[in-house]
PDB file of C-alpha atoms in Angstrom:
ATOM      1  CA  UNK P   1     -36.861   1.464  20.083  1.00  0.00           C
ATOM      2  CA  UNK P   2     -36.876   2.954  16.575  1.00  0.00           C
ATOM      3  CA  UNK P   3     -35.109   6.121  17.779  1.00  0.00           C
ATOM      4  CA  UNK P   4     -32.465   4.051  19.591  1.00  0.00           C
ATOM      5  CA  UNK P   5     -31.976   2.016  16.421  1.00  0.00           C
ATOM      6  CA  UNK P   6     -31.134   5.108  14.350  1.00  0.00           C
ATOM      7  CA  UNK P   7     -28.810   6.539  17.022  1.00  0.00           C
ATOM      8  CA  UNK P   8     -27.080   3.166  17.403  1.00  0.00           C
ATOM      9  CA  UNK P   9     -26.554   2.876  13.645  1.00  0.00           C
ATOM     10  CA  UNK P  10     -25.074   6.370  13.633  1.00  0.00           C
ATOM     11  CA  UNK P  11     -22.622   5.341  16.362  1.00  0.00           C
ATOM     12  CA  UNK P  12     -21.413   2.316  14.407  1.00  0.00           C
ATOM     13  CA  UNK P  13     -21.041   4.385  11.228  1.00  0.00           C
ATOM     14  CA  UNK P  14     -18.954   6.952  13.089  1.00  0.00           C
ATOM     15  CA  UNK P  15     -16.795   4.243  14.702  1.00  0.00           C
ATOM     16  CA  UNK P  16     -16.071   2.623  11.332  1.00  0.00           C
ATOM     17  CA  UNK P  17     -15.124   5.987   9.836  1.00  0.00           C
ATOM     18  CA  UNK P  18     -12.695   6.629  12.708  1.00  0.00           C
ATOM     19  CA  UNK P  19     -11.140   3.187  12.196  1.00  0.00           C
ATOM     20  CA  UNK P  20     -10.866   3.850   8.458  1.00  0.00           C
ATOM     21  CA  UNK P  21      -8.913   7.056   9.146  1.00  0.00           C
ATOM     22  CA  UNK P  22      -6.070   4.946  10.558  1.00  0.00           C
ATOM     23  CA  UNK P  23      -5.666   3.073   7.295  1.00  0.00           C
ATOM     24  CA  UNK P  24      -4.712   3.929   3.735  1.00  0.00           C
ATOM     25  CA  UNK P  25      -5.283   2.162   0.402  1.00  0.00           C
ATOM     26  CA  UNK P  26      -1.660   0.984   0.493  1.00  0.00           C
ATOM     27  CA  UNK P  27      -2.021  -0.403   4.012  1.00  0.00           C
ATOM     28  CA  UNK P  28      -5.277  -2.111   3.078  1.00  0.00           C
ATOM     29  CA  UNK P  29      -3.617  -3.778   0.069  1.00  0.00           C
ATOM     30  CA  UNK P  30      -0.907  -5.137   2.359  1.00  0.00           C
ATOM     31  CA  UNK P  31      -3.575  -6.873   4.485  1.00  0.00           C
ATOM     32  CA  UNK P  32      -4.564  -9.498   1.901  1.00  0.00           C
ATOM     33  CA  UNK P  33      -3.250 -12.277   4.143  1.00  0.00           C
ATOM     34  CA  UNK P  34      -5.186 -11.011   7.173  1.00  0.00           C
ATOM     35  CA  UNK P  35      -8.431 -10.447   5.265  1.00  0.00           C
ATOM     36  CA  UNK P  36      -8.554 -13.489   2.971  1.00  0.00           C
ATOM     37  CA  UNK P  37      -6.185 -15.892   4.730  1.00  0.00           C
ATOM     38  CA  UNK P  38      -7.258 -15.569   8.360  1.00  0.00           C
ATOM     39  CA  UNK P  39     -10.773 -14.421   7.414  1.00  0.00           C
ATOM     40  CA  UNK P  40     -11.538 -17.482   5.292  1.00  0.00           C
ATOM     41  CA  UNK P  41      -9.892 -19.774   7.856  1.00  0.00           C
ATOM     42  CA  UNK P  42     -11.984 -18.383  10.733  1.00  0.00           C
ATOM     43  CA  UNK P  43     -15.288 -18.512   8.834  1.00  0.00           C
ATOM     44  CA  UNK P  44     -14.582 -22.024   7.493  1.00  0.00           C
ATOM     45  CA  UNK P  45     -13.434 -23.486  10.809  1.00  0.00           C
ATOM     46  CA  UNK P  46     -16.036 -21.940  13.130  1.00  0.00           C
ATOM     47  CA  UNK P  47     -18.894 -22.040  10.616  1.00  0.00           C
ATOM     48  CA  UNK P  48     -18.047 -25.609   9.596  1.00  0.00           C
ATOM     49  CA  UNK P  49     -17.871 -26.939  13.164  1.00  0.00           C
ATOM     50  CA  UNK P  50     -21.163 -25.388  14.232  1.00  0.00           C
ATOM     51  CA  UNK P  51     -22.800 -26.267  10.905  1.00  0.00           C
ATOM     52  CA  UNK P  52     -21.892 -29.920  11.356  1.00  0.00           C
ATOM     53  CA  UNK P  53     -23.123 -29.803  14.957  1.00  0.00           C
ATOM     54  CA  UNK P  54     -26.563 -28.466  14.017  1.00  0.00           C
ATOM     55  CA  UNK P  55     -26.799 -30.882  11.070  1.00  0.00           C
ATOM     56  CA  UNK P  56     -25.544 -34.130  12.607  1.00  0.00           C
ATOM     57  CA  UNK P  57     -26.333 -33.659  16.298  1.00  0.00           C
ATOM     58  CA  UNK P  58     -29.590 -31.705  16.144  1.00  0.00           C
ATOM     59  CA  UNK P  59     -30.935 -32.922  12.806  1.00  0.00           C
ATOM     60  CA  UNK P  60     -31.377 -29.469  11.272  1.00  0.00           C
ATOM     61  CA  UNK P  61     -31.648 -29.273   7.485  1.00  0.00           C
ATOM     62  CA  UNK P  62     -28.096 -29.173   6.097  1.00  0.00           C
ATOM     63  CA  UNK P  63     -28.566 -25.843   4.280  1.00  0.00           C
ATOM     64  CA  UNK P  64     -30.056 -24.128   7.323  1.00  0.00           C
ATOM     65  CA  UNK P  65     -27.472 -25.745   9.624  1.00  0.00           C
ATOM     66  CA  UNK P  66     -24.536 -24.227   7.753  1.00  0.00           C
ATOM     67  CA  UNK P  67     -26.220 -20.830   7.527  1.00  0.00           C
ATOM     68  CA  UNK P  68     -26.626 -20.925  11.319  1.00  0.00           C
ATOM     69  CA  UNK P  69     -22.984 -21.970  11.616  1.00  0.00           C
ATOM     70  CA  UNK P  70     -21.909 -19.081   9.391  1.00  0.00           C
ATOM     71  CA  UNK P  71     -23.947 -16.659  11.500  1.00  0.00           C
ATOM     72  CA  UNK P  72     -22.284 -17.929  14.686  1.00  0.00           C
ATOM     73  CA  UNK P  73     -18.874 -17.438  13.037  1.00  0.00           C
ATOM     74  CA  UNK P  74     -19.557 -13.712  12.666  1.00  0.00           C
ATOM     75  CA  UNK P  75     -18.182 -11.309  15.267  1.00  0.00           C
ATOM     76  CA  UNK P  76     -19.313  -7.909  16.506  1.00  0.00           C
ATOM     77  CA  UNK P  77     -17.316  -5.269  14.675  1.00  0.00           C
ATOM     78  CA  UNK P  78     -18.537  -2.679  17.169  1.00  0.00           C
ATOM     79  CA  UNK P  79     -17.204  -4.549  20.213  1.00  0.00           C
ATOM     80  CA  UNK P  80     -13.854  -5.718  18.830  1.00  0.00           C
ATOM     81  CA  UNK P  81     -12.810  -2.545  17.020  1.00  0.00           C
ATOM     82  CA  UNK P  82     -13.878  -0.343  19.918  1.00  0.00           C
ATOM     83  CA  UNK P  83     -11.661  -2.309  22.325  1.00  0.00           C
ATOM     84  CA  UNK P  84      -8.708  -2.397  19.947  1.00  0.00           C
ATOM     85  CA  UNK P  85      -9.036   1.297  19.174  1.00  0.00           C
ATOM     86  CA  UNK P  86      -9.294   2.350  22.822  1.00  0.00           C
ATOM     87  CA  UNK P  87      -6.236   0.284  23.796  1.00  0.00           C
ATOM     88  CA  UNK P  88      -4.242   1.443  20.738  1.00  0.00           C
ATOM     89  CA  UNK P  89      -3.778  -2.174  19.689  1.00  0.00           C
ATOM     90  CA  UNK P  90      -5.277  -2.025  16.221  1.00  0.00           C
ATOM     91  CA  UNK P  91      -1.875  -1.537  14.570  1.00  0.00           C
ATOM     92  CA  UNK P  92      -0.301  -4.466  16.418  1.00  0.00           C
ATOM     93  CA  UNK P  93      -0.045  -7.878  14.693  1.00  0.00           C
ATOM     94  CA  UNK P  94      -3.055  -9.397  16.466  1.00  0.00           C
ATOM     95  CA  UNK P  95      -4.983  -6.151  15.910  1.00  0.00           C
ATOM     96  CA  UNK P  96      -4.316  -6.356  12.150  1.00  0.00           C
ATOM     97  CA  UNK P  97      -5.422  -9.998  12.098  1.00  0.00           C
ATOM     98  CA  UNK P  98      -8.591  -9.147  14.028  1.00  0.00           C
ATOM     99  CA  UNK P  99      -9.382  -6.285  11.662  1.00  0.00           C
ATOM    100  CA  UNK P 100      -8.723  -8.505   8.636  1.00  0.00           C
ATOM    101  CA  UNK P 101     -11.116 -11.169   9.936  1.00  0.00           C
ATOM    102  CA  UNK P 102     -13.764  -8.546  10.700  1.00  0.00           C
ATOM    103  CA  UNK P 103     -13.464  -7.065   7.205  1.00  0.00           C
ATOM    104  CA  UNK P 104     -13.854 -10.506   5.641  1.00  0.00           C
ATOM    105  CA  UNK P 105     -16.869 -11.171   7.854  1.00  0.00           C
ATOM    106  CA  UNK P 106     -18.493  -7.965   6.615  1.00  0.00           C
ATOM    107  CA  UNK P 107     -17.992  -9.242   3.071  1.00  0.00           C
ATOM    108  CA  UNK P 108     -19.191 -12.752   3.996  1.00  0.00           C
ATOM    109  CA  UNK P 109     -22.501 -11.356   5.240  1.00  0.00           C
ATOM    110  CA  UNK P 110     -23.506 -10.747   1.600  1.00  0.00           C
ATOM    111  CA  UNK P 111     -23.343 -14.405   0.419  1.00  0.00           C
ATOM    112  CA  UNK P 112     -24.995 -15.494   3.673  1.00  0.00           C
ATOM    113  CA  UNK P 113     -27.937 -13.179   2.965  1.00  0.00           C
ATOM    114  CA  UNK P 114     -28.050 -14.433  -0.634  1.00  0.00           C
ATOM    115  CA  UNK P 115     -28.207 -18.020   0.643  1.00  0.00           C
ATOM    116  CA  UNK P 116     -31.063 -17.103   2.999  1.00  0.00           C
ATOM    117  CA  UNK P 117     -32.937 -15.427   0.130  1.00  0.00           C
ATOM    118  CA  UNK P 118     -32.591 -18.562  -2.002  1.00  0.00           C
ATOM    119  CA  UNK P 119     -33.864 -20.837   0.785  1.00  0.00           C
ATOM    120  CA  UNK P 120     -36.788 -18.568   1.669  1.00  0.00           C
ATOM    121  CA  UNK P 121     -37.680 -17.758  -1.945  1.00  0.00           C
ATOM    122  CA  UNK P 122     -37.144 -20.818  -4.121  1.00  0.00           C
ATOM    123  CA  UNK P 123     -37.968 -18.785  -7.216  1.00  0.00           C
ATOM    124  CA  UNK P 124     -35.004 -16.450  -6.593  1.00  0.00           C
ATOM    125  CA  UNK P 125     -32.495 -16.239  -9.441  1.00  0.00           C
ATOM    126  CA  UNK P 126     -29.019 -17.068  -8.074  1.00  0.00           C
ATOM    127  CA  UNK P 127     -27.160 -15.535 -11.006  1.00  0.00           C
ATOM    128  CA  UNK P 128     -29.161 -12.338 -10.752  1.00  0.00           C
ATOM    129  CA  UNK P 129     -28.520 -12.043  -7.017  1.00  0.00           C
ATOM    130  CA  UNK P 130     -24.760 -12.569  -7.441  1.00  0.00           C
ATOM    131  CA  UNK P 131     -24.510 -10.089 -10.316  1.00  0.00           C
ATOM    132  CA  UNK P 132     -26.493  -7.543  -8.322  1.00  0.00           C
ATOM    133  CA  UNK P 133     -24.152  -7.920  -5.346  1.00  0.00           C
ATOM    134  CA  UNK P 134     -20.979  -7.685  -7.446  1.00  0.00           C
ATOM    135  CA  UNK P 135     -22.440  -4.690  -9.245  1.00  0.00           C
ATOM    136  CA  UNK P 136     -23.120  -3.035  -5.910  1.00  0.00           C
ATOM    137  CA  UNK P 137     -19.502  -3.537  -4.793  1.00  0.00           C
ATOM    138  CA  UNK P 138     -18.140  -2.191  -8.077  1.00  0.00           C
ATOM    139  CA  UNK P 139     -20.474   0.824  -8.096  1.00  0.00           C
ATOM    140  CA  UNK P 140     -19.641   1.652  -4.475  1.00  0.00           C
ATOM    141  CA  UNK P 141     -15.909   1.403  -5.180  1.00  0.00           C
ATOM    142  CA  UNK P 142     -16.149   3.808  -8.136  1.00  0.00           C
ATOM    143  CA  UNK P 143     -18.344   6.216  -6.180  1.00  0.00           C
ATOM    144  CA  UNK P 144     -16.090   6.266  -3.097  1.00  0.00           C
ATOM    145  CA  UNK P 145     -13.007   6.909  -5.250  1.00  0.00           C
ATOM    146  CA  UNK P 146     -14.638   9.844  -7.093  1.00  0.00           C
ATOM    147  CA  UNK P 147     -16.301  11.098  -3.907  1.00  0.00           C
ATOM    148  CA  UNK P 148     -13.086  10.825  -1.880  1.00  0.00           C
ATOM    149  CA  UNK P 149     -10.884  12.443  -4.515  1.00  0.00           C
ATOM    150  CA  UNK P 150     -13.001  15.331  -5.799  1.00  0.00           C
ATOM    151  CA  UNK P 151     -16.190  16.024  -3.831  1.00  0.00           C
ATOM    152  CA  UNK P 152     -15.461  15.396  -0.142  1.00  0.00           C
ATOM    153  CA  UNK P 153     -12.045  17.174   0.022  1.00  0.00           C
ATOM    154  CA  UNK P 154     -13.534  20.209  -1.742  1.00  0.00           C
ATOM    155  CA  UNK P 155     -16.389  20.453   0.774  1.00  0.00           C
ATOM    156  CA  UNK P 156     -14.229  19.795   3.853  1.00  0.00           C
ATOM    157  CA  UNK P 157     -11.550  22.268   2.706  1.00  0.00           C
ATOM    158  CA  UNK P 158     -14.131  25.055   2.510  1.00  0.00           C
ATOM    159  CA  UNK P 159     -15.428  24.113   5.963  1.00  0.00           C
ATOM    160  CA  UNK P 160     -11.842  24.307   7.300  1.00  0.00           C
ATOM    161  CA  UNK P 161     -11.453  27.847   5.960  1.00  0.00           C
ATOM    162  CA  UNK P 162     -14.313  29.056   8.173  1.00  0.00           C
ATOM    163  CA  UNK P 163     -12.116  28.441  11.262  1.00  0.00           C
ATOM    164  CA  UNK P 164     -15.210  27.107  13.014  1.00  0.00           C
ATOM    165  CA  UNK P 165     -14.882  23.704  14.672  1.00  0.00           C
ATOM    166  CA  UNK P 166     -18.667  23.294  14.728  1.00  0.00           C
ATOM    167  CA  UNK P 167     -18.984  23.835  10.970  1.00  0.00           C
ATOM    168  CA  UNK P 168     -15.997  21.562  10.361  1.00  0.00           C
ATOM    169  CA  UNK P 169     -17.453  18.707  12.446  1.00  0.00           C
ATOM    170  CA  UNK P 170     -20.934  19.099  10.943  1.00  0.00           C
ATOM    171  CA  UNK P 171     -19.459  19.001   7.431  1.00  0.00           C
ATOM    172  CA  UNK P 172     -17.370  15.891   8.117  1.00  0.00           C
ATOM    173  CA  UNK P 173     -20.402  14.110   9.565  1.00  0.00           C
ATOM    174  CA  UNK P 174     -22.440  15.062   6.504  1.00  0.00           C
ATOM    175  CA  UNK P 175     -19.707  13.647   4.259  1.00  0.00           C
ATOM    176  CA  UNK P 176     -19.538  10.395   6.272  1.00  0.00           C
ATOM    177  CA  UNK P 177     -23.309   9.897   6.381  1.00  0.00           C
ATOM    178  CA  UNK P 178     -23.524  10.518   2.637  1.00  0.00           C
ATOM    179  CA  UNK P 179     -20.968   7.766   1.983  1.00  0.00           C
ATOM    180  CA  UNK P 180     -22.840   5.424   4.350  1.00  0.00           C
ATOM    181  CA  UNK P 181     -26.179   6.152   2.677  1.00  0.00           C
ATOM    182  CA  UNK P 182     -24.741   5.528  -0.794  1.00  0.00           C
ATOM    183  CA  UNK P 183     -23.387   2.154   0.366  1.00  0.00           C
ATOM    184  CA  UNK P 184     -26.853   1.270   1.653  1.00  0.00           C
ATOM    185  CA  UNK P 185     -28.343   2.390  -1.676  1.00  0.00           C
ATOM    186  CA  UNK P 186     -26.129  -0.152  -3.463  1.00  0.00           C
ATOM    187  CA  UNK P 187     -27.336  -2.911  -1.139  1.00  0.00           C
ATOM    188  CA  UNK P 188     -24.326  -2.901   1.212  1.00  0.00           C
ATOM    189  CA  UNK P 189     -23.976  -1.918   4.868  1.00  0.00           C
ATOM    190  CA  UNK P 190     -23.797   1.640   6.201  1.00  0.00           C
ATOM    191  CA  UNK P 191     -20.653   0.796   8.149  1.00  0.00           C
ATOM    192  CA  UNK P 192     -18.814  -0.461   5.043  1.00  0.00           C
ATOM    193  CA  UNK P 193     -19.461   2.844   3.267  1.00  0.00           C
ATOM    194  CA  UNK P 194     -18.219   4.823   6.281  1.00  0.00           C
ATOM    195  CA  UNK P 195     -15.121   2.640   6.608  1.00  0.00           C
ATOM    196  CA  UNK P 196     -14.188   3.129   2.936  1.00  0.00           C
ATOM    197  CA  UNK P 197     -14.793   6.870   3.286  1.00  0.00           C
ATOM    198  CA  UNK P 198     -12.391   6.946   6.222  1.00  0.00           C
ATOM    199  CA  UNK P 199      -9.732   5.216   4.123  1.00  0.00           C
ATOM    200  CA  UNK P 200     -10.000   7.174   0.881  1.00  0.00           C
ATOM    201  CA  UNK P 201     -11.051  10.715   1.848  1.00  0.00           C
ATOM    202  CA  UNK P 202      -7.882  11.560   3.875  1.00  0.00           C
ATOM    203  CA  UNK P 203      -5.758  10.375   0.940  1.00  0.00           C
ATOM    204  CA  UNK P 204      -6.857  13.414  -1.080  1.00  0.00           C
ATOM    205  CA  UNK P 205      -7.390  15.865   1.804  1.00  0.00           C
ATOM    206  CA  UNK P 206      -4.539  18.254   2.568  1.00  0.00           C
ATOM    207  CA  UNK P 207      -5.615  18.774   6.204  1.00  0.00           C
ATOM    208  CA  UNK P 208      -6.040  15.051   6.896  1.00  0.00           C
ATOM    209  CA  UNK P 209      -4.055  15.254  10.168  1.00  0.00           C
ATOM    210  CA  UNK P 210      -6.846  17.421  11.632  1.00  0.00           C
ATOM    211  CA  UNK P 211      -9.619  14.873  11.144  1.00  0.00           C
ATOM    212  CA  UNK P 212      -8.920  12.298  13.902  1.00  0.00           C
ATOM    213  CA  UNK P 213      -7.923  14.897  16.492  1.00  0.00           C
ATOM    214  CA  UNK P 214     -10.946  17.158  16.013  1.00  0.00           C
ATOM    215  CA  UNK P 215     -13.437  14.302  15.745  1.00  0.00           C
ATOM    216  CA  UNK P 216     -12.085  12.609  18.886  1.00  0.00           C
ATOM    217  CA  UNK P 217     -12.395  15.861  20.840  1.00  0.00           C
ATOM    218  CA  UNK P 218     -16.161  15.822  20.392  1.00  0.00           C
ATOM    219  CA  UNK P 219     -16.550  12.493  22.183  1.00  0.00           C
ATOM    220  CA  UNK P 220     -18.875  10.712  19.765  1.00  0.00           C
ATOM    221  CA  UNK P 221     -17.849   7.469  21.452  1.00  0.00           C
ATOM    222  CA  UNK P 222     -20.847   7.797  23.767  1.00  0.00           C
ATOM    223  CA  UNK P 223     -22.997   6.616  20.838  1.00  0.00           C
ATOM    224  CA  UNK P 224     -21.484   3.115  20.972  1.00  0.00           C
ATOM    225  CA  UNK P 225     -23.039   2.173  24.362  1.00  0.00           C
ATOM    226  CA  UNK P 226     -26.406   3.220  22.920  1.00  0.00           C
ATOM    227  CA  UNK P 227     -25.887   0.521  20.288  1.00  0.00           C
ATOM    228  CA  UNK P 228     -25.683  -2.127  23.024  1.00  0.00           C
ATOM    229  CA  UNK P 229     -28.658  -0.636  24.879  1.00  0.00           C
ATOM    230  CA  UNK P 230     -30.657  -0.988  21.659  1.00  0.00           C
ATOM    231  CA  UNK P 231     -29.564  -4.621  21.234  1.00  0.00           C
ATOM    232  CA  UNK P 232     -30.510  -5.364  24.838  1.00  0.00           C
ATOM    233  CA  UNK P 233     -33.902  -3.681  24.539  1.00  0.00           C
ATOM    234  CA  UNK P 234     -34.650  -5.753  21.416  1.00  0.00           C
ATOM    235  CA  UNK P 235     -33.910  -9.055  23.154  1.00  0.00           C
ATOM    236  CA  UNK P 236     -36.809 -10.987  24.649  1.00  0.00           C
ATOM    237  CA  UNK P 237     -36.081 -13.588  27.302  1.00  0.00           C
ATOM    238  CA  UNK P 238     -39.230 -15.545  26.493  1.00  0.00           C
ATOM    239  CA  UNK P 239     -37.635 -16.410  23.116  1.00  0.00           C
ATOM    240  CA  UNK P 240     -35.176 -18.638  24.997  1.00  0.00           C
ATOM    241  CA  UNK P 241     -37.946 -20.666  26.586  1.00  0.00           C
ATOM    242  CA  UNK P 242     -40.070 -20.652  23.408  1.00  0.00           C
ATOM    243  CA  UNK P 243     -42.889 -18.965  25.317  1.00  0.00           C
ATOM    244  CA  UNK P 244     -45.001 -15.956  24.407  1.00  0.00           C
TER     245      UNK P 244
END
């Protein structure tokens, strides 16, 4: 189970990097409506409806009810982006809206986790948690910009000069995993770090057209089904019947 977990995480990181390659900072800036408009609307509507249901109909504590509602409002980035990417629909209007909502959901996970921490640990300092989260976002943004402009292109360019596809692929994966690990170090998700790396690294890389083609040829998509196998193996049916 632990081995599957690591392989599954690697698959999601790689998928998010591949999705990031199809975007640019300029394109991301143009998606404010999709990210904040549709993203906030989806989380508010779905989370609010289910939160009210658990609170009023089932008598769950109001704070816990709306956290549950927010969790239900989240979608699987792995499932949605994989389908959109395979069908070449991610650049279509509904694909952009879906991606915008998913990006906002990734951001919304942070305040949800902060809310859970406050409920579980009543001594938790709200201001400190918020400042820590904002600091993590800011630090990751600065790191990815420096990393994507100076470090990663330098390393990948030298790997390209070897004329070896194996060295090139290994180097790109090292660069992606480094970005993902740094994001995790700042308290954010691996996939967010990989996605940002996919957006910013090609901006400063002269051979950026080679990245998607060479990476796709190695068929790393087989890692995504392992993610779902891991989820399935972690699910216990007796939890539904409250037994065991």
